[in-house]
CSV table of C-alpha atoms (C1' of nucleotides) in Angstrom, one decimal:
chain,number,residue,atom,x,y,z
A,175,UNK,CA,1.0,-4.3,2.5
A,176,UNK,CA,-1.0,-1.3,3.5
A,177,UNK,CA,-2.3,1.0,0.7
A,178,UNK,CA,-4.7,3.8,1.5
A,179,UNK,CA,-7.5,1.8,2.7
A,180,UNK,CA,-5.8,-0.3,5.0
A,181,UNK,CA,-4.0,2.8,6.7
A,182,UNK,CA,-7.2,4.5,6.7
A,183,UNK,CA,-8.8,1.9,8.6
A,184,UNK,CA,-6.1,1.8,10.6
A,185,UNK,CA,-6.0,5.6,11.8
A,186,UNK,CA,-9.1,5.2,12.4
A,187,UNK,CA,-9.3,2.5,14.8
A,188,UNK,CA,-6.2,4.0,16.6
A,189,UNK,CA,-7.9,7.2,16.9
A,190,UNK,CA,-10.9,6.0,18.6
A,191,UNK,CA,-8.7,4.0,21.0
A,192,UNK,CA,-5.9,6.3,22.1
A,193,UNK,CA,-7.0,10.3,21.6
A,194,UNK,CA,-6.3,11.9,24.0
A,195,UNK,CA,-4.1,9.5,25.9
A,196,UNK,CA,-0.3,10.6,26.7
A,197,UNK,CA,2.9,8.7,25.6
A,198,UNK,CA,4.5,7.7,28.7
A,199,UNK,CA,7.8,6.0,27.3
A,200,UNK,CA,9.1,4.3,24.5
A,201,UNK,CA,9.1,0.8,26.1
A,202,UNK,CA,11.0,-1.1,23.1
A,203,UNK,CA,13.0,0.4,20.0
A,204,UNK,CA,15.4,-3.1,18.8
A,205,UNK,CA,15.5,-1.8,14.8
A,206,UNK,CA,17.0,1.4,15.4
A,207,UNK,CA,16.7,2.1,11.7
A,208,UNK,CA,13.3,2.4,11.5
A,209,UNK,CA,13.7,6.2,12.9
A,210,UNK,CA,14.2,8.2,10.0
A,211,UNK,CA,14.2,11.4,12.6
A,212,UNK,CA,14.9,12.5,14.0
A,213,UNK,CA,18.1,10.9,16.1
A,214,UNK,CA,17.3,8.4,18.7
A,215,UNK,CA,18.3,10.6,21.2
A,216,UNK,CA,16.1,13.4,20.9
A,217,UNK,CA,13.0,11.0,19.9
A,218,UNK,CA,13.8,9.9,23.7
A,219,UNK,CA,14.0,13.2,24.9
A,220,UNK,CA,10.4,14.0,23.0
A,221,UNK,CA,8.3,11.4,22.9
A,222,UNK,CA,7.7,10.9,26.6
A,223,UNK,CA,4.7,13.3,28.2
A,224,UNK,CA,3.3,13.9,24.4
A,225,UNK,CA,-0.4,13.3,24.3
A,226,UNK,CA,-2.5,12.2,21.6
A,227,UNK,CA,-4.5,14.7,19.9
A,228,UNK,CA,-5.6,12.3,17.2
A,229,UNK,CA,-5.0,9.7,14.8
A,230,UNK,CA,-5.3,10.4,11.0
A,231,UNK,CA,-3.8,9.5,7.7
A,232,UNK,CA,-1.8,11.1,4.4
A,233,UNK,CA,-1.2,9.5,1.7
A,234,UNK,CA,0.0,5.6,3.2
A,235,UNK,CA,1.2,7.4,6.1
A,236,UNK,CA,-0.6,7.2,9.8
A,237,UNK,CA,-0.5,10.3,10.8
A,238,UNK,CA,-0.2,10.5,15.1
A,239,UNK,CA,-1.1,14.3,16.1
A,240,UNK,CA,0.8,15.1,19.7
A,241,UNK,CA,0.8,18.2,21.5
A,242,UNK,CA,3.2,21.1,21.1
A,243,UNK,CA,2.8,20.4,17.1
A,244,UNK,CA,4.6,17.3,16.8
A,245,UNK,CA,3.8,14.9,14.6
A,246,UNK,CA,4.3,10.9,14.9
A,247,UNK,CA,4.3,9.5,11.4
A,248,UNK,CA,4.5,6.1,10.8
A,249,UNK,CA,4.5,4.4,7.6
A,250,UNK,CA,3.9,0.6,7.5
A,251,UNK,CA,5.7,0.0,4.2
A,252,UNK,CA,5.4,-4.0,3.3
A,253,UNK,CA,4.4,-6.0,6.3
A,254,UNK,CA,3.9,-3.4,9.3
A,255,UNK,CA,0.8,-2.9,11.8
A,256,UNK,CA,-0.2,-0.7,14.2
A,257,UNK,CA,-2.0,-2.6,17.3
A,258,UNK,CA,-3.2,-1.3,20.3
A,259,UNK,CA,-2.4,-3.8,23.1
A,260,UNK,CA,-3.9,-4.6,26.7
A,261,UNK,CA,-1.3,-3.8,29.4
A,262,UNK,CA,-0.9,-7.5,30.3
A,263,UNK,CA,0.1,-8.6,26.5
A,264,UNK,CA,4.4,-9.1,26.0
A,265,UNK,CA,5.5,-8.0,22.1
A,266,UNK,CA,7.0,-10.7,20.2
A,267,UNK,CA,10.3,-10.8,17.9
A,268,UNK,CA,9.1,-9.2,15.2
A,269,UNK,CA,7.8,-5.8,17.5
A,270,UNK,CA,10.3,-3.4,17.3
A,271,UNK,CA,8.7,-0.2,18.5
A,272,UNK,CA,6.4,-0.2,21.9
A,273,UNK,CA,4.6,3.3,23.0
A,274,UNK,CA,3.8,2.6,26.3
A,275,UNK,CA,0.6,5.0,27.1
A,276,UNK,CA,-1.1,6.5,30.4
A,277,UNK,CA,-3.7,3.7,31.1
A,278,UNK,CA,-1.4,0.9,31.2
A,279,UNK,CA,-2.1,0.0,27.2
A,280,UNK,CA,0.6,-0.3,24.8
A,281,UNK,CA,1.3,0.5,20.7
A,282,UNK,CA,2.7,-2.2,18.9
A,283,UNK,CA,4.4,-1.1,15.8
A,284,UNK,CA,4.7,-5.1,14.4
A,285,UNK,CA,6.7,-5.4,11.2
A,286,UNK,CA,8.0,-8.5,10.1
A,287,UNK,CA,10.2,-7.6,7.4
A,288,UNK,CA,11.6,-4.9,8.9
A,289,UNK,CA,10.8,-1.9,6.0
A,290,UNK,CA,8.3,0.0,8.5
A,291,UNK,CA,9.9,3.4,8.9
A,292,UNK,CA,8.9,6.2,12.1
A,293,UNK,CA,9.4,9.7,12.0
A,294,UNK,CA,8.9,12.7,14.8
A,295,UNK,CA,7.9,15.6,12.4
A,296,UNK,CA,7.2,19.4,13.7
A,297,UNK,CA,5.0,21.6,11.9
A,298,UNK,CA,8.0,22.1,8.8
A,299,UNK,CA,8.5,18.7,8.7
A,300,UNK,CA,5.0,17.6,8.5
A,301,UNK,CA,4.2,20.5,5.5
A,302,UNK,CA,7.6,19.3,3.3
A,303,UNK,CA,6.2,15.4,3.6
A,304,UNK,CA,2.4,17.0,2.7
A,305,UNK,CA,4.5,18.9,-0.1
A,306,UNK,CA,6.2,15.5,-1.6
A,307,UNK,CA,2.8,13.9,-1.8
A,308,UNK,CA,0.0,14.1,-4.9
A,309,UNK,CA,-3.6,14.8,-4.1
A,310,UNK,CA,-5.7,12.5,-1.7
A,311,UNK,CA,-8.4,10.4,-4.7
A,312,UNK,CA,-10.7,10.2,-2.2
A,313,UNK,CA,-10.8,14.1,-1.2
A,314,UNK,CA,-13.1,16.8,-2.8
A,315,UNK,CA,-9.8,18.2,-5.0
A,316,UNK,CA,-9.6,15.4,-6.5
A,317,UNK,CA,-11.3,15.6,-10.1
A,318,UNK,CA,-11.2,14.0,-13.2
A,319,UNK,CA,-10.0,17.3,-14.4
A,320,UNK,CA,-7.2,17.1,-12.2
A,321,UNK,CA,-6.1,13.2,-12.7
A,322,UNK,CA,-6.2,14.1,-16.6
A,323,UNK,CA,-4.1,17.0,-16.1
A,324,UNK,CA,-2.1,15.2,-14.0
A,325,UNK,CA,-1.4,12.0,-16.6
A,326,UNK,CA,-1.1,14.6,-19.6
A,327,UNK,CA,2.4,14.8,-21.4
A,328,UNK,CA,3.3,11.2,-19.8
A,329,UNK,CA,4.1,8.9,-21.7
A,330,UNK,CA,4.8,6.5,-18.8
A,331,UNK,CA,2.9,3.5,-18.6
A,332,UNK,CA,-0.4,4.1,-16.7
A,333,UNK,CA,0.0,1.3,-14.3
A,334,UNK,CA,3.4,1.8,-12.8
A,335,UNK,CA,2.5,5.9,-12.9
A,336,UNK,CA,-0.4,5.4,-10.3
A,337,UNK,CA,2.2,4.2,-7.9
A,338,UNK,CA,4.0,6.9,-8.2
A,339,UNK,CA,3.0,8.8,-4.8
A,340,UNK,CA,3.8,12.3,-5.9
A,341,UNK,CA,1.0,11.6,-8.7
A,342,UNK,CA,-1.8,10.0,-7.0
A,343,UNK,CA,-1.4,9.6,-3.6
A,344,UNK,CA,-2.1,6.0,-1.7
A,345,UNK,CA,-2.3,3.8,-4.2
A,346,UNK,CA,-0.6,0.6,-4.3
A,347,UNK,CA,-0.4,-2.5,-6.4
A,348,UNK,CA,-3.4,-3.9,-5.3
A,349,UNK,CA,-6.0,-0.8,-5.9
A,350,UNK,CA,-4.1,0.2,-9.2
A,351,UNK,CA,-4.2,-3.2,-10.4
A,352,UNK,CA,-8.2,-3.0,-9.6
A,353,UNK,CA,-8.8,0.5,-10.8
A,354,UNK,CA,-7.6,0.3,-13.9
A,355,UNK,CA,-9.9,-3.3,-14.2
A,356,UNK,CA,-13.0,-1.1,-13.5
A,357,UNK,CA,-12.1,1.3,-15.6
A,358,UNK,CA,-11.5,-1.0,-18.8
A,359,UNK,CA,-8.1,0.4,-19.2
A,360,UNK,CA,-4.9,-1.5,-20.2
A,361,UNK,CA,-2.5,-1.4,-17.5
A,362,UNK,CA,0.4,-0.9,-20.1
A,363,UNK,CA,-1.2,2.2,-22.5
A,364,UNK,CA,0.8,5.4,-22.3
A,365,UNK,CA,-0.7,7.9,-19.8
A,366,UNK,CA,-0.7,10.7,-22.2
A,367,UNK,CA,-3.1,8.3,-24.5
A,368,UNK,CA,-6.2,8.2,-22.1
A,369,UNK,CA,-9.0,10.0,-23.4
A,370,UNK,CA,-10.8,12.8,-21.3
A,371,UNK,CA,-13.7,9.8,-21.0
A,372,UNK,CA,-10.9,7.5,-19.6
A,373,UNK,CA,-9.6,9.9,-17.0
A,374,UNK,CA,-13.1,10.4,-16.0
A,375,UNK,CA,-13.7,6.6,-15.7
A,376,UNK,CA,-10.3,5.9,-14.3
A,377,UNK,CA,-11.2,8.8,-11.8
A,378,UNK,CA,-14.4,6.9,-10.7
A,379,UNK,CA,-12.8,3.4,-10.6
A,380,UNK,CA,-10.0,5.0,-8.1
A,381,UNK,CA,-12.9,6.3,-5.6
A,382,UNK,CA,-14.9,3.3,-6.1
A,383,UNK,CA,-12.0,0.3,-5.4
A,384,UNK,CA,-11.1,3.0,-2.6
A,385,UNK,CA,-14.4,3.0,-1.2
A,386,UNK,CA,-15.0,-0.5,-1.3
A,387,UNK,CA,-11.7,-1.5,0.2
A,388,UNK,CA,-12.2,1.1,2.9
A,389,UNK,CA,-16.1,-0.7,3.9
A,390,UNK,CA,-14.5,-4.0,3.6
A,391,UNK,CA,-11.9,-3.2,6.1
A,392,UNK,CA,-9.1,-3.3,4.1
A,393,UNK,CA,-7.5,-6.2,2.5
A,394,UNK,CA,-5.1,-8.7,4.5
A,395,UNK,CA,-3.0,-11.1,2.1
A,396,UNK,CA,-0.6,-11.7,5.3
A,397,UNK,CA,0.0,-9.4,8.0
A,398,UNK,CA,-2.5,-6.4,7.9
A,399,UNK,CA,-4.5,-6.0,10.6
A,400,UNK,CA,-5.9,-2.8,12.2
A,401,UNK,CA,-5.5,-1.2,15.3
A,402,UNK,CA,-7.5,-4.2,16.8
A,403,UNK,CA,-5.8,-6.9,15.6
A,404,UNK,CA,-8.3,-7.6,13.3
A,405,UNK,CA,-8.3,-8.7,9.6
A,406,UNK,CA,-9.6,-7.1,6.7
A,407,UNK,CA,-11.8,-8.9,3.7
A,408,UNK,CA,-11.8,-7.1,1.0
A,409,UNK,CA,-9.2,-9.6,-0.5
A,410,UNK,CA,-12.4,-11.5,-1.2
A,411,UNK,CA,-13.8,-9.2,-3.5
A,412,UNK,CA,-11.0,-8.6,-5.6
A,413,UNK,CA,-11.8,-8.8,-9.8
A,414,UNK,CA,-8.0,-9.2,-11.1
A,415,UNK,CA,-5.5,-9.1,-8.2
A,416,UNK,CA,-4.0,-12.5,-8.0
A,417,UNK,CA,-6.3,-13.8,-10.1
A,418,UNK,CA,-4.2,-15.1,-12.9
A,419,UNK,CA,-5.6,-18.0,-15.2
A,420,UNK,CA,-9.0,-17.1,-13.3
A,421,UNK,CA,-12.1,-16.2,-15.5
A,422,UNK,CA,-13.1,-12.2,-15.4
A,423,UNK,CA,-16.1,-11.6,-13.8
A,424,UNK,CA,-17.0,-9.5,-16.3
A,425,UNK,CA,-16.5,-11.4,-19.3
A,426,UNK,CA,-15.1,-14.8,-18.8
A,427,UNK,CA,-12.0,-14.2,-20.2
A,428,UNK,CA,-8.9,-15.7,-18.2
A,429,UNK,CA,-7.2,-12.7,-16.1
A,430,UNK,CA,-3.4,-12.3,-17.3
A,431,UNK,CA,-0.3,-11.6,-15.2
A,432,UNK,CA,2.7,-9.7,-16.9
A,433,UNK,CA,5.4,-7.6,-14.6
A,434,UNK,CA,5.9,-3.8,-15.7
A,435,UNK,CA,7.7,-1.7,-13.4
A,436,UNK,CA,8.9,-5.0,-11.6
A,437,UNK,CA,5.5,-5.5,-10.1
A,438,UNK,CA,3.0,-8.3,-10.9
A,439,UNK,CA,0.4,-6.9,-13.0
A,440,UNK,CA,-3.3,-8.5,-13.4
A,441,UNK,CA,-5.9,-7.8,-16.4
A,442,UNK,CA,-8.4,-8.6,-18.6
A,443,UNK,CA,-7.0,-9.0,-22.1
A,444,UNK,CA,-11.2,-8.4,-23.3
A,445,UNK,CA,-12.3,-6.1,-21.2
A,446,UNK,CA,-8.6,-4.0,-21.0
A,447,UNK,CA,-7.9,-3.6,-24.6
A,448,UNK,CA,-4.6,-2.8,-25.5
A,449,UNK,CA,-5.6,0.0,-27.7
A,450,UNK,CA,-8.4,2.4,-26.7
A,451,UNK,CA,-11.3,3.5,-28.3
A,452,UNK,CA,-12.0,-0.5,-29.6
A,453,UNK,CA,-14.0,-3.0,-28.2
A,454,UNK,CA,-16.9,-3.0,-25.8
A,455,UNK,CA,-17.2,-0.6,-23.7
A,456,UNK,CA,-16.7,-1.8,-19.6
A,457,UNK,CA,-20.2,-1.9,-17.6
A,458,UNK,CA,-19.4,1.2,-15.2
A,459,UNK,CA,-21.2,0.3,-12.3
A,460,UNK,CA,-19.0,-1.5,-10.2
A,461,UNK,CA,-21.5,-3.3,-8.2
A,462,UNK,CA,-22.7,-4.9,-11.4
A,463,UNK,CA,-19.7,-7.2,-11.3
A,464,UNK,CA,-19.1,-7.9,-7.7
A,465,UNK,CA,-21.1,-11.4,-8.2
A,466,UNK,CA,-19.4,-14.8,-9.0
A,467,UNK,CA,-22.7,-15.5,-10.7
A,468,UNK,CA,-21.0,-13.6,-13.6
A,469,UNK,CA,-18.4,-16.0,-14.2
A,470,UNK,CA,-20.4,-18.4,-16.0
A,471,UNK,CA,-20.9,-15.9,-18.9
A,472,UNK,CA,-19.0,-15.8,-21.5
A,473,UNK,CA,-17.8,-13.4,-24.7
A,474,UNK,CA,-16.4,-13.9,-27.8
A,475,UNK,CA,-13.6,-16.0,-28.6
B,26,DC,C1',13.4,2.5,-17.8
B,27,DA,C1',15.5,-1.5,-15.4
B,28,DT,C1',18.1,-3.3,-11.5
B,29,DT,C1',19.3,-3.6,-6.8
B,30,DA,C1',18.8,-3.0,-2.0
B,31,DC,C1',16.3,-3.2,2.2
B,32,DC,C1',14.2,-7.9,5.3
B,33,DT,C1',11.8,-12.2,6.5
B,34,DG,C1',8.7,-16.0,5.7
B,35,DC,C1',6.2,-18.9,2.9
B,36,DA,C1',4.6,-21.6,-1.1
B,37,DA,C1',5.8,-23.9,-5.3
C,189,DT,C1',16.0,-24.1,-3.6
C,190,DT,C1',13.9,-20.5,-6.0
C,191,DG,C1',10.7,-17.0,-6.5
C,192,DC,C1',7.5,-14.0,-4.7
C,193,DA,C1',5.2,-10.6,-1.4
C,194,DG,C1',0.8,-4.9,0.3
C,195,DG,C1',6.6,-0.2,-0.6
C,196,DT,C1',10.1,3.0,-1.5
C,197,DA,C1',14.8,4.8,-2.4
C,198,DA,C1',19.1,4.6,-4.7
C,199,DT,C1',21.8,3.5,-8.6
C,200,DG,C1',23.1,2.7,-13.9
DNA sequence: CATTACCTGCAA
DNA sequence: TTGCAGGTAATG
């Protein structure tokens, strides 16, 4: 579930519960493979006694700073949360790690479907999985210069290459999907093939779905939920994502779903156009779509 | 590039 | 019962 936004969110509502706070035991580990490393036994033997320096985030990893340079990094995969509990609350079937911490509260590490993976990094371990990772689109490196540069030589589809982590990193199917709506760009055209004026507008439309996703809370289709328990909503405001056979608020047209890359794919057949350089050119301001009043109007055909 | 695997629950 | 789900890694 969690992209970028919803891990953001999430780092952030753990940091502002649990700095500074030390890891007393690991209460409750039942899906043993969910430690990458390192082995059970020394994650036993280190977790205990390590406080929390702070919460943060890389790419869709949550990024738990200890003492001693350790690193607790969790990534929530499909279905995974990160709650922070009240000491009198019992974890249900489906919580399979509990950090037990120095005030009585608890971590849940909640994950359904079982992909949620855990690793204990030290300083190396934390620079190679930095390493693996493309450039943060919401940091200051992050430039259109650098996305074009980046998408040059490619001739990958666009859509499936901006889930590719070591390109871009923290986008998922959701914000690529809604990106690439913004930007007026068909999910399917060669990477190489964007102009340097689509870079620059699929460089804004990454910030700006990031952005809005990140002041909406996140989005919850099922199990996200911060590190309060609580829901995002930005699922309300979304302009293609499991919207097929629904009109564009843009332009009326009905929004498509195809599969590329073996993920469901959403777009505007009007305002995407296969080939670029045709057709009318997408409004850029995103908030000048955000209302349903737009529905109503209607292009073409 | 596509397929399969990893897991579980839910809606069609 | 079948297909689908916010992700990623492994395999032809």
């Amino acid at each position: 579930m969690p992209e970028l936004p919803e891990v953001e969110i999430v780092a952030r509502s753990l940091d502002a519960q649990v700095r500074g706070r030390v890891i007393s035991a690991i209460e409750k580990l039942d899906w043993e493979r969910m430690v990458e490393t390192p082995d059970l036994s020394t994650l036993y033997d280190l977790l205990p006694g390590r406080q929390i320096q702070s919460a943060g985030r890389r790419a869709k990893w949550a990024l738990i700073t200890l003492d001693a340079g350790w690193t607790l990094a969790i990534h929530l995969r499909m279905s995974g949360n990160l709650v922070v509990q009240a000491a009198d609350v019992e974890p249900d079937v489906y919580t399979h790690l509990v950090l037990a911490l120095d005030d009585g509260r608890r971590i849940f590490f909640h994950d359904q479907r079982k992909f949620g993976r855990v690793r204990l990094l030290d300083p190396a371990g934390l620079q190679a999985l930095d390493q693996s990772l493309g450039p943060e689109p919401l940091g200051s490196a992050f430039t259109p210069e650098v996305l074009s540069l980046r998408l040059a030589g490619r001739r990958t589809k666009i859509k499936p290459l901006l889930l590719d982590q070591a390109v871009i990193a923290g986008l998922g199917n959701i914000y690529a999907n809604e990106a690439l709506w913004i930007a007026g760009i068909h999910p399917l055209r060669p990477a190489a093939s964007l102009s340097n004026h689509d870079s620059e507008r699929l460089h804004a439309a990454i910030r700006a779905t990031l952005t809005q996703a990140i002041i909406h809370e996140g989005s919850t289709l099922r199990n996200y939920r911060n590190g309060y328990g609580q829901r995002g909503s930005h699922q309300e405001h979304f302009f293609v994502y499991d919207r097929a056979g629904r009109a564009c608020t843009r332009c009326g047209t009905l929004i498509e779903r195809i599969v590329t890359a073996q993920r469901s794919t959403f777009f505007c057949p009007a305002c995407q156009p296969e080939t670029s350089g045709e057709q009318t050119e997408p409004v850029e301001d995103e908030h000048a779509a955000s209302s349903e009043q737009l529905q109503a109007r209607t292009r073409g055909s």
